[in-house]
Coordinates of C-alpha atoms and ligand atoms in Angstrom, one line a residue:
M1 CA 43.9 67.1 -12.3
A2 CA 43.0 63.8 -13.9
K3 CA 39.4 62.7 -13.6
Q4 CA 37.8 59.6 -14.9
F5 CA 34.2 59.9 -16.0
S6 CA 31.6 57.3 -15.3
G7 CA 28.4 58.9 -16.5
N8 CA 25.5 57.0 -17.7
V9 CA 24.3 57.8 -21.2
F10 CA 21.8 55.0 -21.7
D11 CA 18.9 57.4 -21.9
K12 CA 20.5 59.1 -24.8
V13 CA 21.5 56.0 -26.8
Q14 CA 19.3 54.9 -29.6
D15 CA 17.9 51.4 -29.3
E16 CA 19.0 50.1 -32.6
Q17 CA 20.9 46.7 -32.3
R18 CA 24.1 46.3 -34.3
Q19 CA 24.6 42.9 -36.0
G20 CA 27.4 40.7 -37.0
E21 CA 29.9 42.1 -34.6
V22 CA 31.6 40.4 -31.7
Y23 CA 32.1 42.4 -28.6
T24 CA 32.3 41.6 -24.9
L25 CA 29.1 39.6 -23.9
E26 CA 27.7 42.5 -22.1
A27 CA 28.2 44.9 -24.9
T28 CA 26.7 42.4 -27.4
A29 CA 23.7 41.9 -25.3
A30 CA 23.0 45.6 -25.2
G31 CA 24.2 46.1 -28.8
K32 CA 26.6 48.7 -27.8
K33 CA 30.3 49.3 -28.0
K34 CA 32.2 50.6 -25.0
M35 CA 34.1 53.8 -24.7
Y36 CA 36.6 54.6 -21.9
L37 CA 37.2 58.3 -21.7
E38 CA 39.8 60.0 -19.5
S39 CA 40.1 63.8 -19.3
Y40 CA 42.8 66.2 -18.3
G41 CA 43.2 69.9 -18.3
C42 CA 40.8 72.8 -17.8
Q43 CA 37.1 72.8 -17.2
M44 CA 36.5 73.5 -20.9
N45 CA 38.3 70.2 -21.8
F46 CA 36.0 68.3 -19.4
S47 CA 33.1 70.1 -21.0
D48 CA 34.3 68.9 -24.4
S49 CA 34.4 65.4 -23.1
E50 CA 30.7 65.7 -22.5
I51 CA 30.3 66.7 -26.2
V52 CA 32.4 63.7 -27.3
A53 CA 30.3 61.4 -25.1
S54 CA 27.2 62.8 -26.8
I55 CA 28.5 62.3 -30.3
M56 CA 29.7 58.7 -29.3
A57 CA 26.3 57.9 -27.8
E58 CA 24.6 58.8 -31.1
N59 CA 26.9 56.3 -32.6
N60 CA 26.1 53.4 -30.4
Y61 CA 28.8 53.7 -27.7
V62 CA 28.3 53.6 -24.0
P63 CA 30.9 54.8 -21.5
T64 CA 32.7 52.3 -19.3
T65 CA 35.0 52.8 -16.4
A66 CA 36.8 49.5 -17.0
L67 CA 39.7 50.1 -19.3
E68 CA 40.2 46.4 -20.1
E69 CA 36.7 46.0 -21.5
A70 CA 36.8 49.2 -23.7
D71 CA 36.5 49.0 -27.5
V72 CA 37.6 52.6 -27.8
V73 CA 39.9 54.3 -25.3
F74 CA 40.0 58.1 -25.5
I75 CA 42.3 60.5 -23.6
N76 CA 41.3 64.1 -23.8
T77 CA 44.6 65.9 -23.3
C78 CA 46.1 69.2 -22.1
S79 CA 49.3 70.9 -23.2
I80 CA 49.3 73.9 -20.9
R81 CA 52.5 72.9 -19.1
E82 CA 55.2 70.3 -19.7
N83 CA 54.1 68.1 -16.8
A84 CA 50.5 68.0 -18.2
E85 CA 51.8 66.4 -21.3
Q86 CA 54.1 64.0 -19.3
K87 CA 51.1 62.7 -17.4
V88 CA 49.4 61.9 -20.7
R89 CA 52.5 60.1 -22.1
G90 CA 52.5 58.0 -18.9
R91 CA 48.9 57.0 -19.4
L92 CA 49.5 56.2 -23.1
Q93 CA 52.1 53.6 -21.9
V94 CA 49.5 52.0 -19.7
F95 CA 47.0 51.9 -22.6
R96 CA 49.7 50.3 -24.7
Q97 CA 49.9 47.4 -22.3
H98 CA 46.1 46.9 -22.5
K99 CA 46.2 47.0 -26.2
K100 CA 48.7 44.2 -26.3
L101 CA 46.1 42.0 -24.6
K102 CA 43.3 43.3 -26.8
P103 CA 44.7 44.3 -30.2
D104 CA 41.4 45.5 -31.7
M105 CA 41.1 48.2 -29.0
T106 CA 41.2 51.7 -30.6
I107 CA 43.3 54.3 -28.8
G108 CA 42.5 57.9 -29.6
V109 CA 44.2 61.1 -28.4
L110 CA 41.8 64.1 -28.3
G111 CA 42.2 67.7 -27.2
C112 CA 45.0 70.1 -27.0
M113 CA 47.9 67.7 -27.2
A114 CA 46.4 66.2 -30.3
E115 CA 46.2 69.6 -31.8
R116 CA 49.8 70.6 -30.8
L117 CA 51.5 67.4 -31.9
K118 CA 49.2 66.4 -34.7
S119 CA 50.4 63.3 -36.6
K120 CA 53.7 63.2 -34.6
L121 CA 51.6 61.4 -32.0
L122 CA 51.0 58.6 -34.5
E123 CA 54.7 58.4 -35.2
Q124 CA 56.0 58.7 -31.7
E125 CA 53.3 56.7 -29.9
K126 CA 53.1 53.7 -32.2
L127 CA 49.9 52.4 -30.7
V128 CA 47.8 55.5 -31.1
D129 CA 45.2 54.9 -33.8
L130 CA 43.4 58.2 -33.8
V131 CA 44.4 61.9 -33.3
V132 CA 41.5 64.4 -33.1
G133 CA 41.7 68.1 -32.3
P134 CA 39.2 70.2 -30.3
D135 CA 37.2 71.4 -33.3
A136 CA 36.9 68.1 -35.1
Y137 CA 34.8 65.9 -32.7
K138 CA 31.9 65.7 -35.1
D139 CA 34.2 63.8 -37.5
L140 CA 34.8 61.1 -34.8
P141 CA 32.3 58.6 -36.4
N142 CA 34.1 58.9 -39.8
L143 CA 37.5 58.7 -38.3
L144 CA 36.6 55.6 -36.3
S145 CA 35.3 53.9 -39.4
Q146 CA 38.7 54.7 -41.0
V147 CA 40.5 53.1 -38.1
E148 CA 38.2 50.1 -38.3
S149 CA 39.3 49.7 -41.9
G150 CA 42.9 49.5 -40.8
Q151 CA 44.0 53.1 -41.4
P152 CA 45.2 55.4 -38.6
A153 CA 43.1 58.6 -38.7
V154 CA 43.9 62.3 -38.0
N155 CA 41.7 65.4 -38.0
V156 CA 43.2 68.4 -36.4
L157 CA 41.6 71.1 -38.4
L158 CA 40.7 74.2 -36.4
S159 CA 37.5 76.0 -37.2
R160 CA 36.5 79.6 -37.1
E161 CA 32.8 78.6 -36.6
E162 CA 32.5 75.4 -34.6
T163 CA 30.9 75.9 -31.2
Y164 CA 29.0 72.6 -31.0
A165 CA 25.9 74.7 -30.3
D166 CA 23.7 71.9 -31.8
I167 CA 25.0 69.1 -29.6
T168 CA 23.4 68.5 -26.2
P169 CA 26.3 67.4 -23.9
V170 CA 25.9 64.2 -22.0
R171 CA 26.5 65.2 -18.3
L172 CA 29.2 62.9 -17.1
G173 CA 30.3 62.1 -13.6
G174 CA 28.3 65.0 -12.1
N175 CA 25.9 65.1 -9.2
G176 CA 22.9 66.4 -11.2
I177 CA 23.2 69.8 -9.4
L178 CA 26.1 71.6 -11.0
A179 CA 26.7 71.9 -14.8
F180 CA 29.3 73.6 -17.0
V181 CA 28.2 75.3 -20.2
T182 CA 30.7 76.4 -22.8
I183 CA 29.8 79.8 -24.2
M184 CA 32.8 80.4 -26.4
R185 CA 35.8 78.6 -27.8
G186 CA 39.4 79.5 -28.7
C187 CA 41.3 82.6 -27.7
D188 CA 42.5 85.7 -29.6
N189 CA 44.8 86.9 -26.9
M190 CA 48.4 86.1 -27.4
C191 CA 49.8 85.8 -23.9
S192 CA 53.4 85.0 -24.7
F193 CA 53.6 82.0 -22.3
C194 CA 50.4 80.3 -23.5
V195 CA 49.8 77.5 -25.9
V196 CA 46.0 77.8 -25.9
P197 CA 45.7 80.1 -29.0
F198 CA 47.6 77.4 -30.9
T199 CA 45.6 74.4 -29.6
R200 CA 42.2 76.0 -29.6
G201 CA 42.3 78.4 -32.5
R202 CA 40.4 81.6 -33.0
E203 CA 37.9 83.0 -30.5
R204 CA 34.3 82.5 -31.4
S205 CA 31.1 83.0 -29.4
R206 CA 28.3 80.5 -29.3
D207 CA 24.7 81.5 -30.3
A208 CA 23.1 83.1 -27.2
H209 CA 19.8 81.3 -27.9
S210 CA 21.4 77.9 -27.7
I211 CA 23.2 78.8 -24.4
I212 CA 20.0 80.0 -22.8
E213 CA 18.1 76.9 -24.1
E214 CA 20.8 74.6 -22.6
C215 CA 20.7 76.4 -19.3
R216 CA 16.9 76.4 -19.2
D217 CA 16.9 72.7 -20.0
L218 CA 19.3 72.0 -17.2
W219 CA 17.1 74.0 -14.8
Q220 CA 14.1 72.0 -15.8
R221 CA 16.0 68.8 -15.3
G222 CA 16.7 69.8 -11.7
Y223 CA 20.2 71.4 -12.0
K224 CA 20.7 74.3 -9.6
E225 CA 23.9 75.9 -10.8
V226 CA 25.5 76.6 -14.2
T227 CA 29.0 77.8 -14.8
L228 CA 29.5 79.6 -18.1
L229 CA 32.9 78.8 -19.6
G230 CA 35.4 80.5 -21.9
Q231 CA 39.0 81.4 -21.9
N232 CA 38.0 85.1 -21.8
V233 CA 34.3 85.3 -21.1
D234 CA 34.3 89.1 -21.0
S235 CA 34.9 89.3 -24.8
Y236 CA 31.8 87.1 -25.4
H237 CA 29.9 88.7 -28.3
Y238 CA 27.1 87.1 -30.2
T239 CA 25.7 88.7 -33.3
A240 CA 22.8 87.1 -35.2
A241 CA 23.6 86.2 -38.8
D242 CA 21.3 89.0 -40.1
G243 CA 22.8 91.5 -37.6
S244 CA 19.4 91.9 -35.8
E245 CA 20.7 90.9 -32.4
N246 CA 23.8 91.6 -30.4
V247 CA 24.5 90.1 -27.0
N248 CA 27.5 91.0 -24.9
F249 CA 28.7 89.1 -21.8
A250 CA 26.8 91.3 -19.3
Q251 CA 23.6 90.8 -21.3
L252 CA 24.1 87.1 -21.5
L253 CA 24.7 86.9 -17.8
A254 CA 21.4 88.7 -17.2
L255 CA 19.5 86.5 -19.6
V256 CA 20.8 83.3 -17.9
A257 CA 20.1 84.7 -14.5
Q258 CA 16.5 85.5 -15.5
I259 CA 15.7 81.8 -16.3
D260 CA 14.9 81.5 -12.6
P261 CA 16.1 83.1 -9.4
G262 CA 16.8 79.6 -8.0
L263 CA 19.4 78.9 -10.7
R264 CA 22.9 80.0 -9.6
V265 CA 25.1 81.4 -12.3
R266 CA 28.9 81.3 -12.2
F267 CA 31.4 82.1 -15.0
S268 CA 35.1 81.7 -15.7
T269 CA 37.6 83.1 -16.8
S270 CA 37.6 86.9 -16.7
H271 CA 40.5 88.7 -18.4
P272 CA 41.6 91.8 -16.4
K273 CA 41.8 93.9 -19.6
D274 CA 38.2 93.1 -20.6
I275 CA 36.1 92.9 -17.5
T276 CA 33.7 95.9 -17.6
D277 CA 31.8 97.8 -14.9
E278 CA 28.7 96.7 -16.9
V279 CA 29.4 93.1 -15.9
L280 CA 30.0 94.1 -12.3
H281 CA 26.7 96.0 -12.2
T282 CA 24.8 93.1 -13.7
M283 CA 26.3 90.8 -11.0
A284 CA 25.1 93.3 -8.4
A285 CA 21.6 93.4 -9.8
Y286 CA 21.0 89.6 -9.6
H287 CA 21.2 87.7 -6.3
N288 CA 21.7 84.4 -8.2
I289 CA 24.8 85.6 -10.1
C290 CA 27.5 84.3 -7.7
K291 CA 29.8 86.8 -6.2
N292 CA 33.1 85.3 -7.2
I293 CA 35.4 86.5 -10.0
H294 CA 38.3 84.5 -11.3
L295 CA 40.6 87.3 -12.4
P296 CA 44.1 85.8 -13.2
V297 CA 46.8 88.3 -12.5
Q298 CA 49.8 86.1 -13.6
S299 CA 52.3 88.6 -12.3
G300 CA 52.1 91.8 -10.2
N301 CA 54.9 93.6 -12.1
T302 CA 54.3 95.8 -15.1
E303 CA 57.5 94.9 -16.9
V304 CA 56.8 91.2 -16.6
L305 CA 53.2 91.7 -17.6
K306 CA 54.5 93.4 -20.7
R307 CA 56.8 90.5 -21.6
M308 CA 53.8 88.2 -20.9
N309 CA 51.8 90.3 -23.4
R310 CA 48.9 90.5 -21.0
T311 CA 48.0 94.0 -22.3
Y312 CA 47.3 95.4 -18.8
D313 CA 49.7 96.7 -16.2
R314 CA 49.8 96.6 -12.4
A315 CA 47.9 99.9 -12.0
W316 CA 45.1 98.7 -14.4
Y317 CA 44.7 95.4 -12.5
L318 CA 44.5 97.2 -9.2
N319 CA 41.9 99.6 -10.6
R320 CA 39.8 96.6 -11.6
V321 CA 40.1 95.1 -8.1
E322 CA 39.0 98.5 -6.7
A323 CA 36.0 98.6 -9.0
I324 CA 35.0 95.1 -7.9
R325 CA 35.3 96.1 -4.2
R326 CA 33.2 99.3 -4.8
I327 CA 30.4 97.7 -6.9
L328 CA 30.4 94.3 -5.3
P329 CA 31.7 94.6 -1.7
D330 CA 31.1 91.0 -0.8
C331 CA 32.7 89.5 -4.0
A332 CA 35.5 87.0 -3.7
I333 CA 38.4 87.4 -6.1
T334 CA 40.5 84.4 -7.2
S335 CA 43.6 84.2 -9.4
D336 CA 46.2 82.3 -11.4
V337 CA 49.8 83.2 -10.7
I338 CA 53.0 82.2 -12.6
A339 CA 56.3 82.0 -10.7
G340 CA 59.6 82.5 -12.5
F341 CA 58.6 83.8 -15.9
C342 CA 61.5 84.7 -18.3
G343 CA 63.7 87.4 -16.8
E344 CA 61.8 87.8 -13.6
T345 CA 63.9 89.4 -10.9
E346 CA 63.6 89.1 -7.2
E347 CA 62.0 92.6 -7.0
Q348 CA 59.5 91.7 -9.7
H349 CA 58.6 88.6 -7.8
Q350 CA 58.0 90.7 -4.7
D351 CA 55.5 92.7 -6.8
T352 CA 53.6 89.5 -7.4
L353 CA 53.4 88.9 -3.7
S354 CA 52.3 92.4 -2.9
I355 CA 49.6 92.4 -5.6
M356 CA 48.3 89.2 -4.1
E357 CA 48.0 90.9 -0.7
L358 CA 46.4 94.0 -2.2
S359 CA 43.8 91.9 -4.1
G360 CA 43.1 89.7 -1.1
Y361 CA 42.6 86.5 -3.2
T362 CA 40.5 83.9 -1.5
M363 CA 42.1 81.2 -3.6
S364 CA 44.7 80.9 -6.4
F365 CA 46.0 78.4 -8.9
M366 CA 49.8 78.8 -8.8
F367 CA 52.3 77.5 -11.3
K368 CA 56.0 77.5 -12.1
Y369 CA 56.6 78.9 -15.6
S370 CA 56.9 76.1 -18.1
E371 CA 58.2 77.0 -21.6
R372 CA 55.9 75.8 -24.3
P373 CA 57.3 75.2 -27.8
G374 CA 56.2 77.6 -30.5
T375 CA 54.9 80.3 -28.1
L376 CA 56.0 83.9 -28.3
A377 CA 58.0 83.6 -25.1
A378 CA 59.8 80.4 -26.3
R379 CA 60.8 82.3 -29.4
K380 CA 61.7 85.7 -27.9
F381 CA 62.9 85.2 -24.3
E382 CA 65.2 82.9 -22.5
D383 CA 63.7 80.6 -19.8
D384 CA 66.5 81.9 -17.5
V385 CA 65.1 81.7 -14.0
P386 CA 66.9 78.6 -12.4
E387 CA 64.6 75.7 -11.4
E388 CA 65.5 76.1 -7.7
V389 CA 64.6 79.8 -7.8
K390 CA 61.3 79.1 -9.5
S391 CA 60.5 76.5 -6.9
R392 CA 61.4 78.8 -4.0
R393 CA 59.3 81.7 -5.5
L394 CA 56.4 79.4 -6.1
Q395 CA 56.6 78.2 -2.5
E396 CA 56.5 81.8 -1.3
I397 CA 53.4 82.4 -3.4
I398 CA 51.7 79.2 -2.1
D399 CA 52.5 80.2 1.5
L400 CA 51.2 83.7 1.1
Q401 CA 48.0 82.4 -0.6
G402 CA 47.6 80.0 2.4
K403 CA 47.7 83.0 4.8
L404 CA 45.3 85.1 2.6
S405 CA 42.8 82.2 2.4
L406 CA 42.9 81.7 6.1
L407 CA 42.5 85.4 6.8
S408 CA 39.6 85.6 4.5
N409 CA 37.9 82.5 6.0
E410 CA 38.5 83.9 9.5
Q411 CA 36.5 87.0 8.5
D412 CA 33.6 84.8 7.6
V413 CA 33.3 83.2 11.1
G414 CA 30.1 84.3 12.7
K415 CA 28.4 85.1 9.3
T416 CA 25.5 83.2 7.9
F417 CA 25.5 82.2 4.2
E418 CA 23.1 80.7 1.7
V419 CA 24.6 77.3 0.7
L420 CA 23.7 75.1 -2.2
V421 CA 24.0 71.5 -0.8
E422 CA 26.2 69.4 -3.1
G423 CA 26.4 66.1 -1.1
P424 CA 28.2 64.3 1.7
S425 CA 31.4 65.8 2.9
R426 CA 34.6 63.9 2.0
K427 CA 35.4 63.2 5.6
S428 CA 32.2 62.3 7.3
D429 CA 28.8 60.7 6.2
E430 CA 27.1 62.8 8.9
H431 CA 28.1 66.0 7.2
F432 CA 27.1 67.7 4.0
C433 CA 29.1 70.2 2.0
G434 CA 28.2 72.9 -0.4
R435 CA 29.3 76.3 -1.6
N436 CA 28.3 79.8 -0.7
S437 CA 28.0 82.5 -3.4
Q438 CA 31.7 83.3 -3.0
N439 CA 32.5 79.7 -4.0
K440 CA 33.8 78.8 -0.5
M441 CA 33.2 75.3 0.6
I442 CA 31.2 75.0 3.8
V443 CA 30.8 71.8 5.8
F444 CA 27.9 71.3 8.3
P445 CA 26.0 68.5 10.1
K446 CA 23.4 67.4 7.5
G447 CA 20.2 67.4 9.6
N448 CA 17.2 66.9 7.4
T449 CA 18.6 68.6 4.3
Q450 CA 19.1 67.0 0.9
A451 CA 21.6 67.5 -1.9
G452 CA 20.3 70.2 -4.3
Q453 CA 18.6 72.3 -1.6
Y454 CA 19.5 75.8 -0.6
V455 CA 20.1 76.1 3.2
K456 CA 21.4 78.7 5.6
V457 CA 24.6 77.9 7.4
K458 CA 26.2 79.9 10.2
V459 CA 30.0 79.6 10.1
E460 CA 31.4 78.6 13.5
R461 CA 35.1 77.9 12.6
C462 CA 37.4 77.5 9.7
T463 CA 40.5 76.0 8.2
Q464 CA 42.5 77.4 5.3
A465 CA 40.4 75.5 2.8
T466 CA 37.0 75.1 4.5
L467 CA 34.4 76.9 6.5
L468 CA 32.6 74.8 9.2
G469 CA 29.2 75.7 10.5
N470 CA 25.7 74.7 11.5
L471 CA 22.3 75.0 9.9
V472 CA 20.1 77.9 10.9
D473 CA 16.5 78.5 10.2
Ligands
SAH1 N1 42.4 82.0 -20.2 C1 42.8 82.1 -18.9 C2 43.8 81.0 -18.5 C3 43.9 79.7 -19.2 S1 45.3 78.7 -18.8 C4 43.4 83.4 -18.6 O1 43.8 84.2 -19.5 O2 43.6 83.7 -17.4 C5 45.2 78.6 -17.1 C6 46.4 79.1 -16.4 O3 47.6 78.3 -16.7 C7 46.9 80.5 -16.8 O4 46.1 81.5 -16.2 C8 48.3 80.5 -16.3 O5 48.4 81.0 -15.0 C9 48.7 79.1 -16.4 N2 49.6 78.9 -17.6 C10 49.4 79.0 -18.9 N3 50.5 78.8 -19.6 C11 51.5 78.5 -18.7 C12 52.9 78.2 -18.8 N4 53.5 78.1 -20.0 N5 53.6 77.9 -17.7 C13 53.0 78.0 -16.5 N6 51.7 78.3 -16.3 C14 50.9 78.5 -17.4
SF4_2 FE1 46.1 81.8 -22.8 FE2 46.1 84.4 -22.5 FE3 44.2 83.2 -23.9 FE4 44.2 82.9 -21.3 S1 43.9 84.8 -22.4 S2 44.0 81.3 -22.8 S3 46.4 82.9 -20.8 S4 46.4 83.4 -24.4
F3S3 FE1 44.9 72.6 -21.2 FE2 43.8 73.0 -23.6 FE3 42.5 73.7 -21.4 S1 45.9 73.3 -23.1 S2 44.2 74.3 -20.0 S3 43.1 71.7 -21.9 S4 42.5 74.8 -23.3

């Protein structure tokens, strides 16, 4: 999903005036240059954009939402599926038109596509000036100087250490209530379909102290919910340089939850092979750790899971679901599902449908398999499920998820939930919306409530996507 940020970083920008440079009148008056930043891909990429905005703010740039007035245009990209890259190529064509009118505009490609395609992007997309991979954002000021001196610039070095722990992200486009905090980077799993290990490099965990500091600071600034992010949060492990401290994911969760009972804690993504009972018990022990686990299954068939190199089988996955039900009876489980992976038979597809039912997902992200160059699957297996079969299977998965979501929502009618108010509902100014612990969206007449407050809402009816209710005392 594409999202355009429009956050305000004025409070972070130093007041120093730049001299002898001609920008738009507005930018000259403020002594700032303007950066337009568009982001694609997963939540971690959006989180990275907040790091980029912070680095740029320190270097005299303010964000703008007006492409035509930007001095620098950044696009933070995703490579996860072919269509994600197509979208970015489409946007680069649009930027190209703007650059024709404003030749001194710098166009930079950041993120996973930058990492995957490296300097090919400079060669193929002639008007790209800058290519920067996910571990090289601290080098942006140097790279921009290089571009200013007339040289295209590339830095796609991956790091084993970089976690940007020392950079305070500029919160972009948010509502001041919810924030995302990256706790680790990279991925050491080698799921055969996945490009992430190539674009994001080796897994590394961020210093637990810096995570807790960031969450505490957010709480003190009025934020009410933090989501801890990583490709595989259950393998989080921080060890102090002198070996004196060890923090695993369950311990980190507890430490963040202890900041204040009023601070909600969420996390994503859990890998079925790594999620421990210790994590589940920690969730049970803290009311403010939200009862929702994103536990992507990908496929419900053991043979397919093996070819995917997911390192768990159907029985293991169902055992984890059973543990969640036992330890956290009111916990929602959500998933990612891939339709039509290499060699998938009709029967194997049926196993995916049945595991979805057995797990009772409240929501899923559902995709057609898209072969990614260089991955294990691209090298070893044929992408042999015909397009129309992939589409039909995906549709069956989507239809089933629709039924499961509705069923789960119907079971909530009559129940009362604690809801963190996020703001006006999309459809009506008279209504607010917010989420319950299970991450379900609830819409209700706003009464005297305000965004950022916790309220109790009794659910009266539902659709597939939303619960509708009324405030109760
Ligand atoms: N780290 C997370 C997933 C990150 S990518 C995990 O392990 O679950 C997000 C989702 O994109 C994946 O869960 C998968 O469902 C989907 N995905 C990844 N590569 C894909 C591909 N080549 N084709 C289709 N979907 C893909
Ligand atoms: Fe990709 Fe697998 Fe790592 Fe998730 S765990 S990012 S799917 S390699
Ligand atoms: Fe896409 Fe990179 Fe995230 S490939 S899903 S932006 S880690």
